Amino acid sequence: GNKSQDSGIAEMEELPVPHNIKISNITCDSFKIAWDMDSKSKDRITHYFIDLNKKENKNSNKFKHKDVPTKLVAKAVPLPMTVRGHWFLSPRTEYTVAVQTASKQVDGDYVVSEWSEIIEFCTADYSKVHLTQLLEKAEVIAGRMLKLSVFYRNQHKEYFDYIREHHGNAMQPSVKDNSGSHGSPISGKLEGIFFSCNTEFNTGKPPQDSPYGRYRFEVAAEKLFNPNTNLYFGDFYCMYTAYHYVILVIAPVGSPGDEFCKQRLPQLNIKDNKFLTCDEEDGVMVYHHAQDVILEVIYTDPVDLSLGTVAEITGHQLMSLSTANAKKDPSCKTCNISVGR
């Protein structure tokens, strides 16, 4: 009965405590974990308990239910062990992790070691593989191609005045904000200048409304997009709305922006893709854009205002359409992939 069992546990040596934890091979939704432990009574270990938690930030809900199981019980496999899929790990998110060794008893209960020290790590951005999955989803809804002739950028009058006075007439790249997919490798990292290229269906011209200011810089498409530039797919998202956004990056060949994108983003064929094309017909460059997505184009080099024109628009400022730091809808079936949320 119980007596012998109790005495049996008392006589057992304590299980080794994991120490010197190492996290490696971090992706947006997996990681490898390894650690050292004393060889004493190592052969009794049948399982590992891994406790993984999102690192609490100051604003997070302090009343979070404390009994939510964050522990993974894993069979004692050789280390390093890959952790994936058991939790929906989010990309670009800080986590804490601690480990116990455990020995499963005949009655199904576990004897466990002390917890290891707590280690912190941060998951990675989407890889090219994940972005290619997003790209494929975006291609499905891109719709037919319409002609365009200009790229345009709306801002307030003060912005253009500032560019003329302080930057010698050249708009400067700035770091992309955190709008779009949480795992996007360009957010907070890629430097560029945002342009639009969508046209109105009936006129073939840029719409007269804009959320970004009453002054518009317009430039002929071939000045920014031509055979000397590379085109990359950057992101696909929506913000709880019926319409979807696709972010494309145009980078002059060999520029710092081009080098950044080459390593991180799927490259598109400029003549043949579902979003934005540039092709030559009878010696003239002809441009098309996808009808059913809103394209946000990032150009990675400075752009001189003398390349185009600045003029006031006649339409409204539709603030509701602004995408500044906009959060992606994580429940949308159209623009989410099944990796880390």
mmCIF file of C-alpha atoms in Angstrom:
data_model
loop_
_atom_site.group_PDB
_atom_site.id
_atom_site.type_symbol
_atom_site.label_atom_id
_atom_site.label_comp_id
_atom_site.label_asym_id
_atom_site.label_seq_id
_atom_site.Cartn_x
_atom_site.Cartn_y
_atom_site.Cartn_z
ATOM 1 C CA GLY A 1 0.000 0.000 0.000
ATOM 2 C CA ASN A 2 0.788 3.591 0.524
ATOM 3 C CA LYS A 3 3.467 3.077 3.135
ATOM 4 C CA SER A 4 5.989 1.463 0.806
ATOM 5 C CA GLN A 5 5.259 4.002 -1.917
ATOM 6 C CA ASP A 6 5.877 6.927 0.458
ATOM 7 C CA SER A 7 9.155 5.486 1.660
ATOM 8 C CA GLY A 8 10.134 4.734 -1.940
ATOM 9 C CA ILE A 9 9.863 8.404 -2.905
ATOM 10 C CA ALA A 10 11.736 9.494 0.186
ATOM 11 C CA GLU A 11 14.687 7.332 -0.751
ATOM 12 C CA MET A 12 14.838 8.619 -4.316
ATOM 13 C CA GLU A 13 17.620 10.979 -5.216
ATOM 14 C CA GLU A 14 16.479 14.397 -6.360
ATOM 15 C CA LEU A 15 16.209 14.870 -10.108
ATOM 16 C CA PRO A 16 18.856 17.062 -11.768
ATOM 17 C CA VAL A 17 17.902 20.696 -12.303
ATOM 18 C CA PRO A 18 18.441 21.998 -15.853
ATOM 19 C CA HIS A 19 20.994 24.809 -16.042
ATOM 20 C CA ASN A 20 22.817 26.808 -18.718
ATOM 21 C CA ILE A 21 19.742 26.860 -20.956
ATOM 22 C CA LYS A 22 20.403 27.611 -24.602
ATOM 23 C CA ILE A 23 17.798 28.721 -27.131
ATOM 24 C CA SER A 24 18.702 28.403 -30.830
ATOM 25 C CA ASN A 25 17.198 28.107 -34.331
ATOM 26 C CA ILE A 26 14.523 30.677 -33.475
ATOM 27 C CA THR A 27 11.850 31.177 -36.160
ATOM 28 C CA CYS A 28 8.575 33.102 -36.029
ATOM 29 C CA ASP A 29 6.805 30.086 -34.518
ATOM 30 C CA SER A 30 9.405 27.618 -33.229
ATOM 31 C CA PHE A 31 12.698 27.344 -31.392
ATOM 32 C CA LYS A 32 15.198 24.755 -30.201
ATOM 33 C CA ILE A 33 16.043 24.400 -26.530
ATOM 34 C CA ALA A 34 18.917 22.609 -24.814
ATOM 35 C CA TRP A 35 20.487 22.666 -21.342
ATOM 36 C CA ASP A 36 23.072 20.987 -19.139
ATOM 37 C CA MET A 37 22.310 18.783 -16.130
ATOM 38 C CA ASP A 38 24.155 16.550 -13.678
ATOM 39 C CA SER A 39 24.510 12.987 -14.791
ATOM 40 C CA LYS A 40 23.431 11.775 -11.335
ATOM 41 C CA SER A 41 19.993 10.046 -11.584
ATOM 42 C CA LYS A 42 19.713 11.330 -15.141
ATOM 43 C CA ASP A 43 18.483 7.920 -16.299
ATOM 44 C CA ARG A 44 15.326 8.365 -14.200
ATOM 45 C CA ILE A 45 14.137 11.344 -16.235
ATOM 46 C CA THR A 46 11.156 10.387 -18.388
ATOM 47 C CA HIS A 47 9.782 13.865 -19.226
ATOM 48 C CA TYR A 48 10.614 17.557 -19.418
ATOM 49 C CA PHE A 49 8.237 20.263 -18.234
ATOM 50 C CA ILE A 50 8.665 23.510 -20.158
ATOM 51 C CA ASP A 51 6.991 26.672 -18.907
ATOM 52 C CA LEU A 52 6.642 29.299 -21.631
ATOM 53 C CA ASN A 53 5.091 32.720 -21.105
ATOM 54 C CA LYS A 54 4.754 35.896 -23.079
ATOM 55 C CA LYS A 55 6.892 38.493 -21.376
ATOM 56 C CA GLU A 56 4.403 40.746 -19.612
ATOM 57 C CA ASN A 57 4.507 44.298 -20.814
ATOM 58 C CA LYS A 58 3.491 47.176 -18.576
ATOM 59 C CA ASN A 59 0.091 47.632 -20.218
ATOM 60 C CA SER A 60 -0.957 44.003 -20.309
ATOM 61 C CA ASN A 61 -3.896 42.858 -18.274
ATOM 62 C CA LYS A 62 -2.729 42.425 -14.687
ATOM 63 C CA PHE A 63 -5.750 40.267 -13.877
ATOM 64 C CA LYS A 64 -4.841 37.555 -16.355
ATOM 65 C CA HIS A 65 -6.076 34.212 -15.075
ATOM 66 C CA LYS A 66 -3.002 32.722 -13.437
ATOM 67 C CA ASP A 67 -4.022 29.076 -13.859
ATOM 68 C CA VAL A 68 -3.886 29.067 -17.642
ATOM 69 C CA PRO A 69 -1.666 26.069 -18.446
ATOM 70 C CA THR A 70 1.478 27.313 -20.122
ATOM 71 C CA LYS A 71 3.409 24.136 -19.427
ATOM 72 C CA LEU A 72 4.393 21.739 -22.112
ATOM 73 C CA VAL A 73 4.938 18.168 -20.954
ATOM 74 C CA ALA A 74 7.356 16.568 -23.374
ATOM 75 C CA LYS A 75 8.898 13.113 -23.480
ATOM 76 C CA ALA A 76 12.577 13.177 -22.585
ATOM 77 C CA VAL A 77 14.008 13.240 -26.084
ATOM 78 C CA PRO A 78 17.691 13.912 -26.842
ATOM 79 C CA LEU A 79 18.571 17.616 -26.692
ATOM 80 C CA PRO A 80 18.318 20.049 -28.368
ATOM 81 C CA MET A 81 14.555 19.636 -28.567
ATOM 82 C CA THR A 82 12.404 21.558 -31.051
ATOM 83 C CA VAL A 83 9.355 23.357 -29.661
ATOM 84 C CA ARG A 84 6.656 24.265 -32.151
ATOM 85 C CA GLY A 85 2.938 24.016 -32.634
ATOM 86 C CA HIS A 86 2.115 23.301 -28.992
ATOM 87 C CA TRP A 87 1.563 26.985 -28.487
ATOM 88 C CA PHE A 88 0.642 29.463 -31.111
ATOM 89 C CA LEU A 89 3.892 31.336 -30.827
ATOM 90 C CA SER A 90 3.605 34.845 -32.230
ATOM 91 C CA PRO A 91 6.356 36.281 -34.394
ATOM 92 C CA ARG A 92 8.540 39.122 -33.101
ATOM 93 C CA THR A 93 7.375 38.598 -29.501
ATOM 94 C CA GLU A 94 9.360 38.328 -26.254
ATOM 95 C CA TYR A 95 8.931 35.170 -24.197
ATOM 96 C CA THR A 96 10.285 33.746 -20.952
ATOM 97 C CA VAL A 97 11.012 30.046 -20.560
ATOM 98 C CA ALA A 98 11.967 27.763 -17.653
ATOM 99 C CA VAL A 99 12.431 23.977 -17.486
ATOM 100 C CA GLN A 100 12.025 21.103 -15.010
ATOM 101 C CA THR A 101 13.027 17.479 -15.380
ATOM 102 C CA ALA A 102 10.378 14.945 -14.346
ATOM 103 C CA SER A 103 10.012 11.254 -13.654
ATOM 104 C CA LYS A 104 6.647 9.632 -14.279
ATOM 105 C CA GLN A 105 5.654 7.215 -11.504
ATOM 106 C CA VAL A 106 3.722 3.965 -11.762
ATOM 107 C CA ASP A 107 0.551 5.686 -10.518
ATOM 108 C CA GLY A 108 0.789 8.345 -13.245
ATOM 109 C CA ASP A 109 2.008 11.157 -10.988
ATOM 110 C CA TYR A 110 5.251 12.995 -11.668
ATOM 111 C CA VAL A 111 8.231 13.599 -9.450
ATOM 112 C CA VAL A 112 9.818 16.866 -10.611
ATOM 113 C CA SER A 113 13.085 18.733 -10.149
ATOM 114 C CA GLU A 114 13.348 22.360 -9.097
ATOM 115 C CA TRP A 115 12.672 24.877 -11.859
ATOM 116 C CA SER A 116 15.667 26.057 -13.849
ATOM 117 C CA GLU A 117 16.522 29.738 -14.104
ATOM 118 C CA ILE A 118 14.223 31.787 -16.367
ATOM 119 C CA ILE A 119 15.560 32.647 -19.820
ATOM 120 C CA GLU A 120 14.225 35.360 -22.133
ATOM 121 C CA PHE A 121 14.190 35.283 -25.911
ATOM 122 C CA CYS A 122 12.356 36.901 -28.810
ATOM 123 C CA THR A 123 10.770 35.057 -31.734
ATOM 124 C CA ALA A 124 11.782 35.961 -35.283
ATOM 125 C CA ASP A 125 10.052 37.726 -38.171
ATOM 126 C CA TYR A 126 8.309 35.877 -40.972
ATOM 127 C CA SER A 127 10.828 34.110 -43.200
ATOM 128 C CA LYS A 128 10.706 34.198 -47.006
ATOM 129 C CA VAL A 129 8.802 30.894 -46.835
ATOM 130 C CA HIS A 130 6.042 32.494 -44.743
ATOM 131 C CA LEU A 131 5.975 35.620 -46.919
ATOM 132 C CA THR A 132 5.633 33.435 -50.002
ATOM 133 C CA GLN A 133 2.543 31.870 -48.407
ATOM 134 C CA LEU A 134 1.160 35.382 -47.839
ATOM 135 C CA LEU A 135 2.057 36.318 -51.403
ATOM 136 C CA GLU A 136 0.133 33.323 -52.753
ATOM 137 C CA LYS A 137 -2.936 34.339 -50.738
ATOM 138 C CA ALA A 138 -2.678 37.912 -52.040
ATOM 139 C CA GLU A 139 -2.451 36.702 -55.639
ATOM 140 C CA VAL A 140 -5.814 34.961 -55.276
ATOM 141 C CA ILE A 141 -7.684 38.230 -54.697
ATOM 142 C CA ALA A 142 -5.577 40.729 -56.685
ATOM 143 C CA GLY A 143 -8.122 40.976 -59.486
ATOM 144 C CA ARG A 144 -7.563 42.157 -63.041
ATOM 145 C CA MET A 145 -4.910 44.689 -63.962
ATOM 146 C CA LEU A 146 -5.634 48.358 -64.717
ATOM 147 C CA LYS A 147 -3.327 50.856 -66.395
ATOM 148 C CA LEU A 148 -1.534 53.530 -64.401
ATOM 149 C CA SER A 149 0.836 56.321 -65.354
ATOM 150 C CA VAL A 150 1.925 57.947 -62.057
ATOM 151 C CA PHE A 151 2.954 57.228 -58.493
ATOM 152 C CA TYR A 152 1.741 59.769 -55.951
ATOM 153 C CA ARG A 153 2.299 60.690 -52.328
ATOM 154 C CA ASN A 154 0.013 62.875 -50.221
ATOM 155 C CA GLN A 155 1.269 64.989 -47.337
ATOM 156 C CA HIS A 156 0.582 68.267 -45.607
ATOM 157 C CA LYS A 157 1.945 71.483 -47.076
ATOM 158 C CA GLU A 158 4.386 71.734 -44.137
ATOM 159 C CA TYR A 159 6.008 68.448 -45.155
ATOM 160 C CA PHE A 160 6.867 69.673 -48.652
ATOM 161 C CA ASP A 161 8.033 73.054 -47.320
ATOM 162 C CA TYR A 162 10.318 71.240 -44.889
ATOM 163 C CA ILE A 163 11.761 69.023 -47.662
ATOM 164 C CA ARG A 164 12.575 72.094 -49.754
ATOM 165 C CA GLU A 165 14.166 73.999 -46.881
ATOM 166 C CA HIS A 166 16.019 71.267 -44.989
ATOM 167 C CA HIS A 167 16.645 68.414 -47.435
ATOM 168 C CA GLY A 168 17.636 70.197 -50.608
ATOM 169 C CA ASN A 169 14.338 69.332 -52.307
ATOM 170 C CA ALA A 170 14.717 65.547 -51.840
ATOM 171 C CA MET A 171 12.188 63.448 -49.921
ATOM 172 C CA GLN A 172 14.116 61.167 -47.558
ATOM 173 C CA PRO A 173 13.421 57.508 -46.753
ATOM 174 C CA SER A 174 12.168 56.915 -43.203
ATOM 175 C CA VAL A 175 11.735 53.730 -41.182
ATOM 176 C CA LYS A 176 8.488 51.898 -41.923
ATOM 177 C CA ASP A 177 5.966 51.914 -39.063
ATOM 178 C CA ASN A 178 4.423 48.808 -37.477
ATOM 179 C CA SER A 179 1.275 48.605 -39.602
ATOM 180 C CA GLY A 180 0.430 45.316 -41.283
ATOM 181 C CA SER A 181 1.371 41.767 -40.317
ATOM 182 C CA HIS A 182 2.948 41.360 -36.895
ATOM 183 C CA GLY A 183 5.672 39.156 -38.358
ATOM 184 C CA SER A 184 6.587 41.486 -41.214
ATOM 185 C CA PRO A 185 10.392 41.744 -41.567
ATOM 186 C CA ILE A 186 10.143 45.281 -42.968
ATOM 187 C CA SER A 187 8.267 46.880 -40.036
ATOM 188 C CA GLY A 188 10.545 49.090 -37.971
ATOM 189 C CA LYS A 189 13.509 48.126 -40.173
ATOM 190 C CA LEU A 190 13.153 48.990 -43.851
ATOM 191 C CA GLU A 191 13.701 52.635 -44.794
ATOM 192 C CA GLY A 192 11.689 53.994 -47.678
ATOM 193 C CA ILE A 193 9.178 56.518 -48.982
ATOM 194 C CA PHE A 194 5.519 55.507 -49.278
ATOM 195 C CA PHE A 195 3.756 56.001 -52.599
ATOM 196 C CA SER A 196 0.318 55.052 -53.884
ATOM 197 C CA CYS A 197 -0.493 54.041 -57.422
ATOM 198 C CA ASN A 198 -4.144 52.993 -57.330
ATOM 199 C CA THR A 199 -6.363 54.652 -59.910
ATOM 200 C CA GLU A 200 -10.069 55.385 -60.052
ATOM 201 C CA PHE A 201 -11.844 52.793 -62.112
ATOM 202 C CA ASN A 202 -13.726 55.290 -64.289
ATOM 203 C CA THR A 203 -11.006 57.923 -64.878
ATOM 204 C CA GLY A 204 -7.786 55.909 -64.807
ATOM 205 C CA LYS A 205 -6.334 58.701 -62.665
ATOM 206 C CA PRO A 206 -5.415 58.881 -58.960
ATOM 207 C CA PRO A 207 -8.419 59.437 -56.681
ATOM 208 C CA GLN A 208 -8.978 63.013 -55.510
ATOM 209 C CA ASP A 209 -9.354 61.979 -51.849
ATOM 210 C CA SER A 210 -6.563 61.058 -49.448
ATOM 211 C CA PRO A 211 -6.114 60.420 -45.719
ATOM 212 C CA TYR A 212 -2.584 61.812 -45.699
ATOM 213 C CA GLY A 213 -2.860 65.515 -46.451
ATOM 214 C CA ARG A 214 -4.151 67.936 -49.102
ATOM 215 C CA TYR A 215 -0.903 68.229 -51.081
ATOM 216 C CA ARG A 216 0.143 65.595 -53.564
ATOM 217 C CA PHE A 217 3.473 64.840 -55.202
ATOM 218 C CA GLU A 218 2.913 63.099 -58.524
ATOM 219 C CA VAL A 219 5.694 61.482 -60.527
ATOM 220 C CA ALA A 220 5.695 59.578 -63.820
ATOM 221 C CA ALA A 221 5.801 55.846 -63.076
ATOM 222 C CA GLU A 222 8.964 55.227 -65.109
ATOM 223 C CA LYS A 223 10.967 57.633 -62.933
ATOM 224 C CA LEU A 224 10.650 55.223 -59.981
ATOM 225 C CA PHE A 225 9.880 51.854 -61.555
ATOM 226 C CA ASN A 226 11.868 50.560 -64.528
ATOM 227 C CA PRO A 227 14.272 47.771 -65.518
ATOM 228 C CA ASN A 228 16.919 49.287 -63.205
ATOM 229 C CA THR A 229 14.773 48.591 -60.153
ATOM 230 C CA ASN A 230 13.854 45.379 -58.379
ATOM 231 C CA LEU A 231 10.354 44.678 -57.066
ATOM 232 C CA TYR A 232 9.612 42.770 -53.849
ATOM 233 C CA PHE A 233 6.494 41.551 -52.085
ATOM 234 C CA GLY A 234 6.420 42.967 -48.535
ATOM 235 C CA ASP A 235 3.064 42.237 -46.885
ATOM 236 C CA PHE A 236 -0.656 41.468 -47.256
ATOM 237 C CA TYR A 237 -3.172 42.583 -44.643
ATOM 238 C CA CYS A 238 -6.526 44.111 -43.818
ATOM 239 C CA MET A 239 -7.740 46.163 -40.880
ATOM 240 C CA TYR A 240 -11.174 44.737 -40.075
ATOM 241 C CA THR A 241 -12.418 46.035 -43.434
ATOM 242 C CA ALA A 242 -13.619 44.538 -46.699
ATOM 243 C CA TYR A 243 -10.604 45.765 -48.659
ATOM 244 C CA HIS A 244 -7.061 44.458 -48.466
ATOM 245 C CA TYR A 245 -3.651 46.098 -48.678
ATOM 246 C CA VAL A 246 -0.544 44.774 -50.406
ATOM 247 C CA ILE A 247 2.835 46.338 -49.640
ATOM 248 C CA LEU A 248 5.382 46.250 -52.448
ATOM 249 C CA VAL A 249 8.965 47.491 -52.320
ATOM 250 C CA ILE A 250 10.694 49.101 -55.296
ATOM 251 C CA ALA A 251 14.470 49.244 -54.843
ATOM 252 C CA PRO A 252 17.069 50.548 -57.302
ATOM 253 C CA VAL A 253 19.287 47.579 -58.232
ATOM 254 C CA GLY A 254 22.258 47.292 -55.865
ATOM 255 C CA SER A 255 21.019 49.973 -53.446
ATOM 256 C CA PRO A 256 21.027 49.382 -49.648
ATOM 257 C CA GLY A 257 17.253 48.846 -49.820
ATOM 258 C CA ASP A 258 17.743 46.237 -52.537
ATOM 259 C CA GLU A 259 20.328 44.357 -50.441
ATOM 260 C CA PHE A 260 17.974 44.438 -47.407
ATOM 261 C CA CYS A 261 15.038 43.058 -49.413
ATOM 262 C CA LYS A 262 17.004 40.423 -51.312
ATOM 263 C CA GLN A 263 17.690 38.559 -48.088
ATOM 264 C CA ARG A 264 14.205 38.868 -46.584
ATOM 265 C CA LEU A 265 11.468 39.273 -49.200
ATOM 266 C CA PRO A 266 10.175 37.286 -52.180
ATOM 267 C CA GLN A 267 11.251 39.015 -55.394
ATOM 268 C CA LEU A 268 8.680 39.578 -58.148
ATOM 269 C CA ASN A 269 9.225 39.618 -61.900
ATOM 270 C CA ILE A 270 8.608 43.267 -62.855
ATOM 271 C CA LYS A 271 7.034 42.258 -66.188
ATOM 272 C CA ASP A 272 4.901 39.449 -64.880
ATOM 273 C CA ASN A 273 3.234 39.462 -61.466
ATOM 274 C CA LYS A 274 -0.278 39.921 -60.103
ATOM 275 C CA PHE A 275 0.215 43.355 -58.469
ATOM 276 C CA LEU A 276 2.327 45.894 -60.346
ATOM 277 C CA THR A 277 3.949 45.447 -63.746
ATOM 278 C CA CYS A 278 6.238 47.423 -65.982
ATOM 279 C CA ASP A 279 6.639 46.321 -69.585
ATOM 280 C CA GLU A 280 7.726 47.809 -72.870
ATOM 281 C CA GLU A 281 5.249 48.098 -75.730
ATOM 282 C CA ASP A 282 6.421 49.754 -78.971
ATOM 283 C CA GLY A 283 9.339 51.416 -77.200
ATOM 284 C CA VAL A 284 7.114 52.886 -74.496
ATOM 285 C CA MET A 285 6.928 51.761 -70.860
ATOM 286 C CA VAL A 286 3.436 50.576 -69.924
ATOM 287 C CA TYR A 287 2.317 50.132 -66.309
ATOM 288 C CA HIS A 288 -0.484 48.112 -64.713
ATOM 289 C CA HIS A 289 -1.700 47.635 -61.136
ATOM 290 C CA ALA A 290 -4.063 45.139 -59.490
ATOM 291 C CA GLN A 291 -7.628 46.372 -59.278
ATOM 292 C CA ASP A 292 -8.887 44.591 -56.152
ATOM 293 C CA VAL A 293 -6.190 45.396 -53.584
ATOM 294 C CA ILE A 294 -4.890 48.728 -52.332
ATOM 295 C CA LEU A 295 -1.201 48.893 -53.175
ATOM 296 C CA GLU A 296 1.221 50.631 -50.850
ATOM 297 C CA VAL A 297 4.535 51.053 -52.631
ATOM 298 C CA ILE A 298 7.732 51.731 -50.710
ATOM 299 C CA TYR A 299 10.569 53.304 -52.690
ATOM 300 C CA THR A 300 13.890 52.824 -50.905
ATOM 301 C CA ASP A 301 15.956 55.786 -52.176
ATOM 302 C CA PRO A 302 15.522 59.573 -51.775
ATOM 303 C CA VAL A 303 13.237 61.164 -54.390
ATOM 304 C CA ASP A 304 13.813 64.721 -55.636
ATOM 305 C CA LEU A 305 10.687 66.853 -55.902
ATOM 306 C CA SER A 306 11.953 68.149 -59.268
ATOM 307 C CA LEU A 307 11.169 64.696 -60.742
ATOM 308 C CA GLY A 308 7.441 65.438 -60.469
ATOM 309 C CA THR A 309 4.899 68.042 -59.405
ATOM 310 C CA VAL A 310 3.345 69.093 -56.103
ATOM 311 C CA ALA A 311 -0.249 70.351 -56.180
ATOM 312 C CA GLU A 312 -3.275 70.646 -53.898
ATOM 313 C CA ILE A 313 -5.984 67.994 -54.299
ATOM 314 C CA THR A 314 -9.656 68.931 -54.621
ATOM 315 C CA GLY A 315 -11.101 65.998 -52.654
ATOM 316 C CA HIS A 316 -11.508 65.199 -48.978
ATOM 317 C CA GLN A 317 -9.118 64.004 -46.350
ATOM 318 C CA LEU A 318 -10.496 60.589 -45.448
ATOM 319 C CA MET A 319 -8.819 59.907 -42.123
ATOM 320 C CA SER A 320 -10.553 56.557 -41.794
ATOM 321 C CA LEU A 321 -8.394 55.179 -44.604
ATOM 322 C CA SER A 322 -5.103 55.949 -42.859
ATOM 323 C CA THR A 323 -2.937 52.877 -42.268
ATOM 324 C CA ALA A 324 -0.452 54.441 -39.829
ATOM 325 C CA ASN A 325 0.509 51.725 -37.289
ATOM 326 C CA ALA A 326 -2.702 49.931 -38.207
ATOM 327 C CA LYS A 327 -3.222 46.522 -36.630
ATOM 328 C CA LYS A 328 -3.875 43.585 -38.909
ATOM 329 C CA ASP A 329 -7.100 41.671 -38.345
ATOM 330 C CA PRO A 330 -5.816 38.317 -36.992
ATOM 331 C CA SER A 331 -9.098 36.512 -37.689
ATOM 332 C CA CYS A 332 -9.356 37.274 -41.414
ATOM 333 C CA LYS A 333 -9.215 34.022 -43.389
ATOM 334 C CA THR A 334 -8.124 35.823 -46.559
ATOM 335 C CA CYS A 335 -4.852 37.389 -45.388
ATOM 336 C CA ASN A 336 -3.558 35.265 -42.505
ATOM 337 C CA ILE A 337 -1.291 32.243 -42.729
ATOM 338 C CA SER A 338 -1.315 29.388 -40.234
ATOM 339 C CA VAL A 339 1.987 30.143 -38.548
ATOM 340 C CA GLY A 340 2.508 32.205 -35.417
ATOM 341 C CA ARG A 341 -0.207 34.738 -34.922
#
